[in-house]
Amino acid sequence: MGSRTDPADLSAERTQRILDVLRSIGPGEVVTYGEIAADAGYPRQSRFVGRVLATTDEEVPWWRVVNAAGRLVPGHEREQSALLRAEGVAVEGGRVRRATYGRFRG
DNA sequence: TTGATGACAGACG
DNA sequence: CCGTCTGCCATCA
């Protein structure tokens, strides 16, 4: 057996950590990719978060994730804004208000 | 193996 | 507000 860790395993571990953080996001909370990456223990790896969301089969609250500018997910803006509004999050002009993100919620 | 790509972020102009 | 460039790193042609 290889004593060196396979890249696939490292990737899987990061993926699990990120999924874990995603599952910890509660209703009404809105978090950025960078925040999720940092919470998972991988600061500055926000792109990885996007990839996980785009490829995973797990049921994670993807609609509670926005980019640093508060922009909604490209191609899912309509559904995402509907889901967020249903949780009481203010969405205006295809983006979430700054004051609504973070673990604090308002 | 290299180069391009991406549900990103931050700095610049 | 927008576009461009760099950093980050797995994935794909």
Short mmCIF file of C-alpha atoms (C1' of nucleotides) in Angstrom, two decimals:
data_model
loop_
_atom_site.label_atom_id
_atom_site.label_comp_id
_atom_site.label_asym_id
_atom_site.label_seq_id
_atom_site.Cartn_x
_atom_site.Cartn_y
_atom_site.Cartn_z
CA MET A 1 0.00 0.00 0.00
CA GLY A 2 1.18 3.50 -0.63
CA SER A 3 2.31 5.17 2.51
CA ARG A 4 1.87 8.52 0.81
CA THR A 5 -1.63 9.90 0.87
CA ASP A 6 -3.36 9.87 -2.49
CA PRO A 7 -4.55 13.20 -3.84
CA ALA A 8 -8.01 11.69 -4.17
CA ASP A 9 -8.09 11.06 -0.42
CA LEU A 10 -7.01 14.59 0.37
CA SER A 11 -9.68 15.84 -1.95
CA ALA A 12 -12.28 13.61 -0.35
CA GLU A 13 -11.32 14.83 3.10
CA ARG A 14 -11.64 18.46 2.10
CA THR A 15 -14.94 17.67 0.46
CA GLN A 16 -16.28 16.07 3.63
CA ARG A 17 -15.15 18.97 5.77
CA ILE A 18 -16.83 21.42 3.46
CA LEU A 19 -20.05 19.41 3.34
CA ASP A 20 -19.98 19.37 7.11
CA VAL A 21 -19.77 23.14 7.28
CA LEU A 22 -22.52 23.50 4.71
CA ARG A 23 -24.80 21.31 6.76
CA SER A 24 -24.16 23.54 9.76
CA ILE A 25 -25.68 26.56 8.06
CA GLY A 26 -29.10 27.15 9.54
CA PRO A 27 -32.23 28.75 8.10
CA GLY A 28 -31.93 32.49 7.62
CA GLU A 29 -28.14 32.35 7.58
CA VAL A 30 -26.19 33.35 4.51
CA VAL A 31 -22.49 32.53 4.18
CA THR A 32 -19.84 33.20 1.56
CA TYR A 33 -17.60 30.67 -0.16
CA GLY A 34 -14.59 32.13 1.58
CA GLU A 35 -16.24 31.81 4.98
CA ILE A 36 -17.11 28.18 4.36
CA ALA A 37 -13.58 27.42 3.22
CA ALA A 38 -12.15 29.10 6.31
CA ASP A 39 -14.58 27.33 8.63
CA ALA A 40 -13.61 24.00 7.07
CA GLY A 41 -9.98 24.80 7.82
CA TYR A 42 -8.92 25.76 4.31
CA PRO A 43 -8.67 29.54 4.12
CA ARG A 44 -8.38 30.98 0.61
CA GLN A 45 -9.70 27.82 -1.00
CA SER A 46 -13.08 29.25 -1.85
CA ARG A 47 -12.94 27.74 -5.35
CA PHE A 48 -12.94 24.32 -3.82
CA VAL A 49 -16.22 25.11 -2.10
CA GLY A 50 -17.80 26.05 -5.40
CA ARG A 51 -16.65 22.82 -6.95
CA VAL A 52 -18.05 20.76 -4.11
CA LEU A 53 -21.42 22.47 -4.41
CA ALA A 54 -21.43 22.02 -8.16
CA THR A 55 -20.61 18.32 -8.08
CA THR A 56 -21.94 16.86 -4.84
CA ASP A 57 -25.02 14.67 -4.60
CA GLU A 58 -25.48 15.50 -0.93
CA GLU A 59 -28.48 17.57 0.09
CA VAL A 60 -26.83 20.75 1.30
CA PRO A 61 -28.40 24.20 1.65
CA TRP A 62 -26.64 25.58 -1.43
CA TRP A 63 -29.03 28.53 -1.60
CA ARG A 64 -27.54 29.91 1.62
CA VAL A 65 -24.19 30.36 -0.15
CA VAL A 66 -23.27 33.53 -2.02
CA ASN A 67 -20.01 35.07 -3.22
CA ALA A 68 -18.13 37.85 -1.46
CA ALA A 69 -20.19 40.48 -3.23
CA GLY A 70 -23.45 38.93 -2.09
CA ARG A 71 -24.18 37.73 -5.63
CA LEU A 72 -26.45 34.73 -6.06
CA VAL A 73 -25.46 31.53 -7.85
CA PRO A 74 -25.32 32.07 -11.62
CA GLY A 75 -28.19 30.26 -13.31
CA HIS A 76 -30.10 29.70 -10.08
CA GLU A 77 -30.84 33.27 -9.10
CA ARG A 78 -34.62 32.94 -9.35
CA GLU A 79 -34.90 29.81 -7.25
CA GLN A 80 -32.25 30.93 -4.82
CA SER A 81 -33.84 34.28 -4.15
CA ALA A 82 -37.19 32.56 -3.59
CA LEU A 83 -35.69 30.13 -1.09
CA LEU A 84 -33.83 32.88 0.75
CA ARG A 85 -36.84 35.14 0.92
CA ALA A 86 -38.84 32.23 2.31
CA GLU A 87 -36.34 32.21 5.18
CA GLY A 88 -36.63 35.92 5.74
CA VAL A 89 -33.43 36.98 3.98
CA ALA A 90 -33.53 40.28 2.11
CA VAL A 91 -32.61 39.83 -1.55
CA GLU A 92 -32.43 42.85 -3.83
CA GLY A 93 -31.31 43.10 -7.41
CA GLY A 94 -29.97 39.55 -7.53
CA ARG A 95 -27.90 39.93 -4.42
CA VAL A 96 -28.11 39.58 -0.67
CA ARG A 97 -27.66 42.60 1.54
CA ARG A 98 -24.36 42.75 3.40
CA ALA A 99 -26.11 43.01 6.74
CA THR A 100 -27.79 39.68 6.20
CA TYR A 101 -24.76 37.49 5.89
CA GLY A 102 -22.61 35.84 8.43
CA ARG A 103 -23.42 33.50 11.22
CA PHE A 104 -24.99 36.39 13.14
CA ARG A 105 -27.94 36.97 10.87
CA GLY A 106 -28.77 40.53 10.96
"C1'" DT B 1 2.50 17.00 -19.14
"C1'" DT B 2 0.81 21.26 -20.19
"C1'" DG B 3 -2.70 24.66 -20.48
"C1'" DA B 4 -7.47 26.08 -19.81
"C1'" DT B 5 -11.38 26.24 -16.75
"C1'" DG B 6 -14.26 27.20 -12.69
"C1'" DA B 7 -21.27 28.08 -8.20
"C1'" DC B 8 -14.29 32.40 -5.78
"C1'" DA B 9 -11.55 36.42 -3.50
"C1'" DG B 10 -9.06 40.57 -3.44
"C1'" DA B 11 -6.46 44.25 -5.53
"C1'" DC B 12 -6.35 47.70 -9.48
"C1'" DG B 13 -7.83 50.85 -12.98
"C1'" DC C 1 -20.55 49.69 -11.96
"C1'" DC C 2 -17.40 46.94 -15.03
"C1'" DG C 3 -13.25 44.35 -16.75
"C1'" DT C 4 -8.54 42.57 -15.86
"C1'" DC C 5 -4.92 40.15 -13.25
"C1'" DT C 6 -3.13 37.12 -9.68
"C1'" DG C 7 -3.60 33.46 -6.20
"C1'" DC C 8 -5.67 29.02 -5.13
"C1'" DC C 9 -6.17 23.96 -6.59
"C1'" DA C 10 -8.77 19.90 -8.59
"C1'" DT C 11 -10.43 18.52 -13.07
"C1'" DC C 12 -10.44 17.98 -18.03
"C1'" DA C 13 -9.00 18.08 -23.02
#
